[in-house]
PDB file of C-alpha atoms in Angstrom:
ATOM      1  CA  MET I  26      91.706 117.215 145.217  1.00 48.00           C
ATOM      2  CA  ARG I  27      93.022 113.709 145.697  1.00 53.00           C
ATOM      3  CA  PHE I  28      93.498 113.524 142.138  1.00 49.00           C
ATOM      4  CA  TYR I  29      95.462 117.033 142.759  1.00 49.00           C
ATOM      5  CA  SER I  30      97.646 115.808 145.502  1.00 48.00           C
ATOM      6  CA  SER I  31      98.290 112.464 144.100  1.00 53.00           C
ATOM      7  CA  PHE I  32      99.310 114.284 140.760  1.00 50.00           C
ATOM      8  CA  ILE I  33     101.710 116.973 142.500  1.00 49.00           C
ATOM      9  CA  ALA I  34     103.413 114.286 144.285  1.00 49.00           C
ATOM     10  CA  LEU I  35     104.453 111.691 142.403  1.00 52.00           C
ATOM     11  CA  ALA I  36     105.349 114.493 139.826  1.00 50.00           C
ATOM     12  CA  SER I  37     107.739 115.807 142.823  1.00 48.00           C
ATOM     13  CA  LEU I  38     109.212 112.906 143.231  1.00 47.00           C
ATOM     14  CA  LEU I  39     110.033 111.958 139.625  1.00 48.00           C
ATOM     15  CA  ALA I  40     111.962 115.859 139.305  1.00 47.00           C
ATOM     16  CA  ALA I  41     113.633 115.305 142.133  1.00 43.00           C
ATOM     17  CA  SER I  42     115.878 112.342 140.826  1.00 48.00           C
ATOM     18  CA  PRO I  43     118.971 113.365 139.539  1.00 48.00           C
ATOM     19  CA  ALA I  44     119.979 110.075 138.532  1.00 46.00           C
ATOM     20  CA  LEU I  45     117.895 110.260 135.552  1.00 47.00           C
ATOM     21  CA  ALA I  46     120.073 112.946 133.817  1.00 48.00           C
ATOM     22  CA  PHE I  47     123.515 109.833 133.373  1.00 52.00           C
ATOM     23  CA  SER I  48     122.724 106.209 133.295  1.00 58.00           C
ATOM     24  CA  PRO I  49     125.728 104.839 134.138  1.00 63.00           C
ATOM     25  CA  PHE I  50     125.729 101.745 131.155  1.00 66.00           C
ATOM     26  CA  CYS I  51     124.625 104.827 128.494  1.00 76.00           C
ATOM     27  CA  PRO I  52     127.111 107.513 129.052  1.00 76.00           C
ATOM     28  CA  HIS I  53     125.665 108.605 125.539  1.00 73.00           C
ATOM     29  CA  TYR I  54     122.557 109.160 125.930  1.00 80.00           C
ATOM     30  CA  GLY I  55     120.572 111.483 129.653  1.00 83.00           C
ATOM     31  CA  GLY I  56     117.042 110.068 130.988  1.00 88.00           C
ATOM     32  CA  HIS I  57     114.555 112.867 131.343  1.00 90.00           C
ATOM     33  CA  VAL I  58     111.256 113.825 132.790  1.00 93.00           C
ATOM     34  CA  ASP I  59     109.030 116.087 131.666  1.00 93.00           C
ATOM     35  CA  VAL I  60     106.179 117.364 133.778  1.00 93.00           C
ATOM     36  CA  GLU I  61     102.453 118.551 132.577  1.00 92.00           C
ATOM     37  CA  GLY I  62      99.083 120.200 133.789  1.00 92.00           C
ATOM     38  CA  LYS I  63      96.299 121.662 131.759  1.00 90.00           C
ATOM     39  CA  LEU I  64      93.689 123.754 133.097  1.00 90.00           C
ATOM     40  CA  GLY I  65      90.364 123.964 131.520  1.00 86.00           C
ATOM     41  CA  GLY I  66      87.114 124.093 132.113  1.00 85.00           C
ATOM     42  CA  ARG I  67      84.992 121.078 132.506  1.00 85.00           C
ATOM     43  CA  ARG I  68      88.721 118.566 132.164  1.00 85.00           C
ATOM     44  CA  ASP I  69      91.945 118.820 134.181  1.00 90.00           C
ATOM     45  CA  LEU I  70      94.249 116.553 132.625  1.00 88.00           C
ATOM     46  CA  GLY I  71      98.052 116.206 134.650  1.00 93.00           C
ATOM     47  CA  GLU I  72     100.713 113.773 133.480  1.00 93.00           C
ATOM     48  CA  THR I  73     104.133 112.510 134.268  1.00 94.00           C
ATOM     49  CA  SER I  74     106.518 110.895 132.088  1.00 94.00           C
ATOM     50  CA  VAL I  75     109.998 109.334 132.598  1.00 94.00           C
ATOM     51  CA  PHE I  76     112.273 108.399 129.548  1.00 93.00           C
ATOM     52  CA  VAL I  77     115.244 106.441 130.618  1.00 92.00           C
ATOM     53  CA  PRO I  78     118.110 105.491 129.151  1.00 92.00           C
ATOM     54  CA  VAL I  79     118.848 101.120 129.071  1.00 91.00           C
ATOM     55  CA  ALA I  80     122.073 100.653 127.590  1.00 90.00           C
ATOM     56  CA  CYS I  81     123.892 101.875 124.844  1.00 89.00           C
ATOM     57  CA  SER I  82     126.779 102.530 121.867  1.00 88.00           C
ATOM     58  CA  GLN I  83     127.431 105.380 119.690  1.00 86.00           C
ATOM     59  CA  ASP I  84     124.969 105.556 117.127  1.00 90.00           C
ATOM     60  CA  ALA I  85     122.241 103.011 118.996  1.00 92.00           C
ATOM     61  CA  LEU I  86     120.087 103.572 122.006  1.00 93.00           C
ATOM     62  CA  LEU I  87     117.803 101.218 123.880  1.00 94.00           C
ATOM     63  CA  PHE I  88     115.445 102.726 126.665  1.00 94.00           C
ATOM     64  CA  SER I  89     112.720 102.613 128.478  1.00 95.00           C
ATOM     65  CA  ASP I  90     109.781 105.327 129.090  1.00 95.00           C
ATOM     66  CA  LEU I  91     107.018 104.997 131.295  1.00 95.00           C
ATOM     67  CA  ARG I  92     104.394 107.781 131.222  1.00 95.00           C
ATOM     68  CA  PHE I  93     101.330 108.320 133.759  1.00 95.00           C
ATOM     69  CA  ARG I  94      98.062 110.094 133.036  1.00 93.00           C
ATOM     70  CA  ALA I  95      95.117 111.368 135.228  1.00 90.00           C
ATOM     71  CA  ASP I  96      92.109 114.035 134.783  1.00 88.00           C
ATOM     72  CA  ASN I  97      88.782 114.858 137.565  1.00 88.00           C
ATOM     73  CA  GLN I  98      87.223 112.416 136.068  1.00 83.00           C
ATOM     74  CA  SER I  99      88.789 109.894 137.444  1.00 83.00           C
ATOM     75  CA  ASN I 100      90.466 108.163 134.094  1.00 85.00           C
ATOM     76  CA  ARG I 101      93.623 107.040 134.625  1.00 89.00           C
ATOM     77  CA  GLU I 102      96.932 105.708 131.706  1.00 91.00           C
ATOM     78  CA  GLY I 103      99.362 103.617 133.011  1.00 93.00           C
ATOM     79  CA  ASN I 104     102.328 103.032 129.717  1.00 95.00           C
ATOM     80  CA  ILE I 105     105.361 101.436 129.952  1.00 96.00           C
ATOM     81  CA  GLY I 106     107.837 100.944 126.434  1.00 96.00           C
ATOM     82  CA  LEU I 107     110.435 100.124 125.837  1.00 97.00           C
ATOM     83  CA  GLY I 108     112.568 101.400 122.546  1.00 96.00           C
ATOM     84  CA  VAL I 109     115.448 100.951 120.079  1.00 96.00           C
ATOM     85  CA  ARG I 110     116.805 103.567 117.931  1.00 95.00           C
ATOM     86  CA  VAL I 111     119.151 103.971 115.355  1.00 95.00           C
ATOM     87  CA  LEU I 112     121.018 106.607 114.075  1.00 93.00           C
ATOM     88  CA  LYS I 113     121.226 106.371 110.396  1.00 95.00           C
ATOM     89  CA  ASP I 114     123.116 108.628 107.952  1.00 93.00           C
ATOM     90  CA  THR I 115     119.524 110.980 106.774  1.00 94.00           C
ATOM     91  CA  GLY I 116     118.079 109.787 110.111  1.00 95.00           C
ATOM     92  CA  VAL I 117     117.458 108.018 113.061  1.00 96.00           C
ATOM     93  CA  ALA I 118     115.482 104.833 112.836  1.00 97.00           C
ATOM     94  CA  GLY I 119     113.587 103.285 115.651  1.00 97.00           C
ATOM     95  CA  GLY I 120     111.374 100.254 117.148  1.00 97.00           C
ATOM     96  CA  TYR I 121     108.832 100.058 120.556  1.00 97.00           C
ATOM     97  CA  ALA I 122     106.131  98.130 122.004  1.00 97.00           C
ATOM     98  CA  TYR I 123     103.971  99.880 124.963  1.00 96.00           C
ATOM     99  CA  PHE I 124     101.967  98.005 127.543  1.00 96.00           C
ATOM    100  CA  ASP I 125      98.794 100.291 127.973  1.00 93.00           C
ATOM    101  CA  ARG I 126      96.324  99.978 130.473  1.00 91.00           C
ATOM    102  CA  LYS I 127      93.517 102.830 131.137  1.00 88.00           C
ATOM    103  CA  ARG I 128      91.241 103.406 134.083  1.00 84.00           C
ATOM    104  CA  SER I 129      87.868 104.882 132.370  1.00 77.00           C
ATOM    105  CA  GLY I 130      85.854 107.708 134.488  1.00 73.00           C
ATOM    106  CA  VAL I 131      82.445 106.560 132.219  1.00 71.00           C
ATOM    107  CA  THR I 132      82.734 102.099 133.768  1.00 71.00           C
ATOM    108  CA  ASP I 133      85.133 102.133 135.597  1.00 73.00           C
ATOM    109  CA  LYS I 134      86.131  99.546 134.158  1.00 78.00           C
ATOM    110  CA  TYR I 135      90.061  98.849 133.160  1.00 82.00           C
ATOM    111  CA  HIS I 136      91.678  97.821 129.331  1.00 85.00           C
ATOM    112  CA  SER I 137      94.624  97.068 128.463  1.00 89.00           C
ATOM    113  CA  GLN I 138      96.179  96.639 125.306  1.00 90.00           C
ATOM    114  CA  VAL I 139      99.591  96.457 123.339  1.00 93.00           C
ATOM    115  CA  THR I 140     101.013  99.359 121.381  1.00 93.00           C
ATOM    116  CA  VAL I 141     104.356  98.380 119.059  1.00 95.00           C
ATOM    117  CA  GLY I 142     105.589 101.062 116.283  1.00 95.00           C
ATOM    118  CA  ALA I 143     108.397 101.587 114.169  1.00 96.00           C
ATOM    119  CA  GLU I 144     109.373 105.869 113.435  1.00 95.00           C
ATOM    120  CA  TRP I 145     111.994 107.850 111.219  1.00 96.00           C
ATOM    121  CA  LEU I 146     113.033 110.132 112.758  1.00 94.00           C
ATOM    122  CA  ALA I 147     115.421 113.112 109.632  1.00 94.00           C
ATOM    123  CA  GLN I 148     116.125 116.320 110.576  1.00 91.00           C
ATOM    124  CA  ASP I 149     113.214 118.253 108.974  1.00 93.00           C
ATOM    125  CA  TRP I 150     110.564 115.727 109.289  1.00 93.00           C
ATOM    126  CA  GLU I 151     109.172 112.609 110.497  1.00 94.00           C
ATOM    127  CA  VAL I 152     107.230 109.089 110.384  1.00 93.00           C
ATOM    128  CA  ARG I 153     105.927 107.498 112.699  1.00 93.00           C
ATOM    129  CA  ALA I 154     103.261 104.050 112.645  1.00 92.00           C
ATOM    130  CA  ASN I 155     101.749 103.077 115.457  1.00 91.00           C
ATOM    131  CA  GLY I 156      99.610  99.363 115.769  1.00 90.00           C
ATOM    132  CA  TYR I 157      97.358  98.837 119.109  1.00 88.00           C
ATOM    133  CA  ALA I 158      95.766  95.006 119.963  1.00 88.00           C
ATOM    134  CA  PRO I 159      93.590  95.229 122.558  1.00 87.00           C
ATOM    135  CA  LEU I 160      94.244  92.676 125.315  1.00 87.00           C
ATOM    136  CA  THR I 161      90.721  92.594 127.547  1.00 81.00           C
ATOM    137  CA  GLY I 162      87.211  92.542 125.636  1.00 70.00           C
ATOM    138  CA  ASP I 163      86.549  95.052 122.986  1.00 56.00           C
ATOM    139  CA  VAL I 164      83.127  96.494 124.070  1.00 57.00           C
ATOM    140  CA  GLU I 165      81.989  97.670 128.029  1.00 55.00           C
ATOM    141  CA  THR I 166      78.592  99.384 128.501  1.00 58.00           C
ATOM    142  CA  ALA I 167      78.755 102.585 130.860  1.00 53.00           C
ATOM    143  CA  ALA I 168      77.093 102.651 134.035  1.00 49.00           C
ATOM    144  CA  GLY I 169      75.842 104.941 135.953  1.00 48.00           C
ATOM    145  CA  GLY I 170      75.793 108.030 134.428  1.00 50.00           C
ATOM    146  CA  GLY I 171      75.824 105.716 131.300  1.00 54.00           C
ATOM    147  CA  GLY I 172      73.499 102.786 130.155  1.00 61.00           C
ATOM    148  CA  ILE I 173      70.420 103.274 128.642  1.00 67.00           C
ATOM    149  CA  SER I 174      69.026 106.701 127.655  1.00 67.00           C
ATOM    150  CA  ALA I 175      64.943 107.845 127.601  1.00 74.00           C
ATOM    151  CA  PRO I 176      63.027 106.209 124.430  1.00 79.00           C
ATOM    152  CA  PHE I 177      62.767 109.585 121.959  1.00 79.00           C
ATOM    153  CA  LEU I 178      61.115 110.019 118.615  1.00 81.00           C
ATOM    154  CA  GLN I 179      63.051 110.110 115.496  1.00 81.00           C
ATOM    155  CA  GLY I 180      62.033 110.767 112.184  1.00 80.00           C
ATOM    156  CA  THR I 181      59.350 107.588 111.592  1.00 80.00           C
ATOM    157  CA  GLY I 182      61.176 105.204 114.390  1.00 78.00           C
ATOM    158  CA  ILE I 183      61.595 105.206 118.529  1.00 80.00           C
ATOM    159  CA  PHE I 184      65.304 104.403 119.635  1.00 78.00           C
ATOM    160  CA  ALA I 185      66.842 104.759 122.878  1.00 74.00           C
ATOM    161  CA  GLN I 186      70.626 105.441 123.361  1.00 70.00           C
ATOM    162  CA  GLN I 187      73.228 102.711 125.109  1.00 67.00           C
ATOM    163  CA  THR I 188      77.102 104.235 125.749  1.00 63.00           C
ATOM    164  CA  ALA I 189      79.702 101.569 125.423  1.00 64.00           C
ATOM    165  CA  GLN I 190      83.549 102.195 125.788  1.00 63.00           C
ATOM    166  CA  ARG I 191      85.450  99.898 122.104  1.00 64.00           C
ATOM    167  CA  ALA I 192      88.935  99.031 121.814  1.00 64.00           C
ATOM    168  CA  LEU I 193      90.013  99.437 118.254  1.00 63.00           C
ATOM    169  CA  ARG I 194      92.271  97.694 117.012  1.00 68.00           C
ATOM    170  CA  GLU I 195      94.000 100.164 113.969  1.00 66.00           C
ATOM    171  CA  ILE I 196      97.221 101.256 112.387  1.00 68.00           C
ATOM    172  CA  PRO I 197      97.652 105.269 112.208  1.00 66.00           C
ATOM    173  CA  LEU I 198     100.287 106.985 110.285  1.00 66.00           C
ATOM    174  CA  TYR I 199     101.503 110.413 111.056  1.00 67.00           C
ATOM    175  CA  GLY I 200     104.218 112.086 109.947  1.00 58.00           C
TER     176      GLY I 200
END
């Protein structure tokens, strides 16, 4: 229940802020707040994001992007980012960097990473590439419900499984 009340309070506070609609530093672009909730059979999820123009010209925008996501299984994630978008003749070129902090509901550990990315947005298509670099330890062994399983037979061997989480270094490409 604490998850729902915290999410509703944060979303209400942010949604009630009309100052985001107009930035005195950036008259060409407005900010916005997005609030989203998803109810599921096994997991309920809430997310709030705040897009704030920081500075701009007629064809360029410097912005900050703040996001918070939580669920009813003790997972929490916060992201703070800074990005730039530049209007070109055939589309929009952009780049961004984020600091991400996530609390795992499985291990109750915090994981941090840096995300950097670039994007090209055309009228009918878009391409994005992100790179992720973990700042915290690579592997956290699950405690309380995770840990090592009871031994089991498989084929001709005796095995036990261990639950772990790993921060990945990757560069995905989206189109």
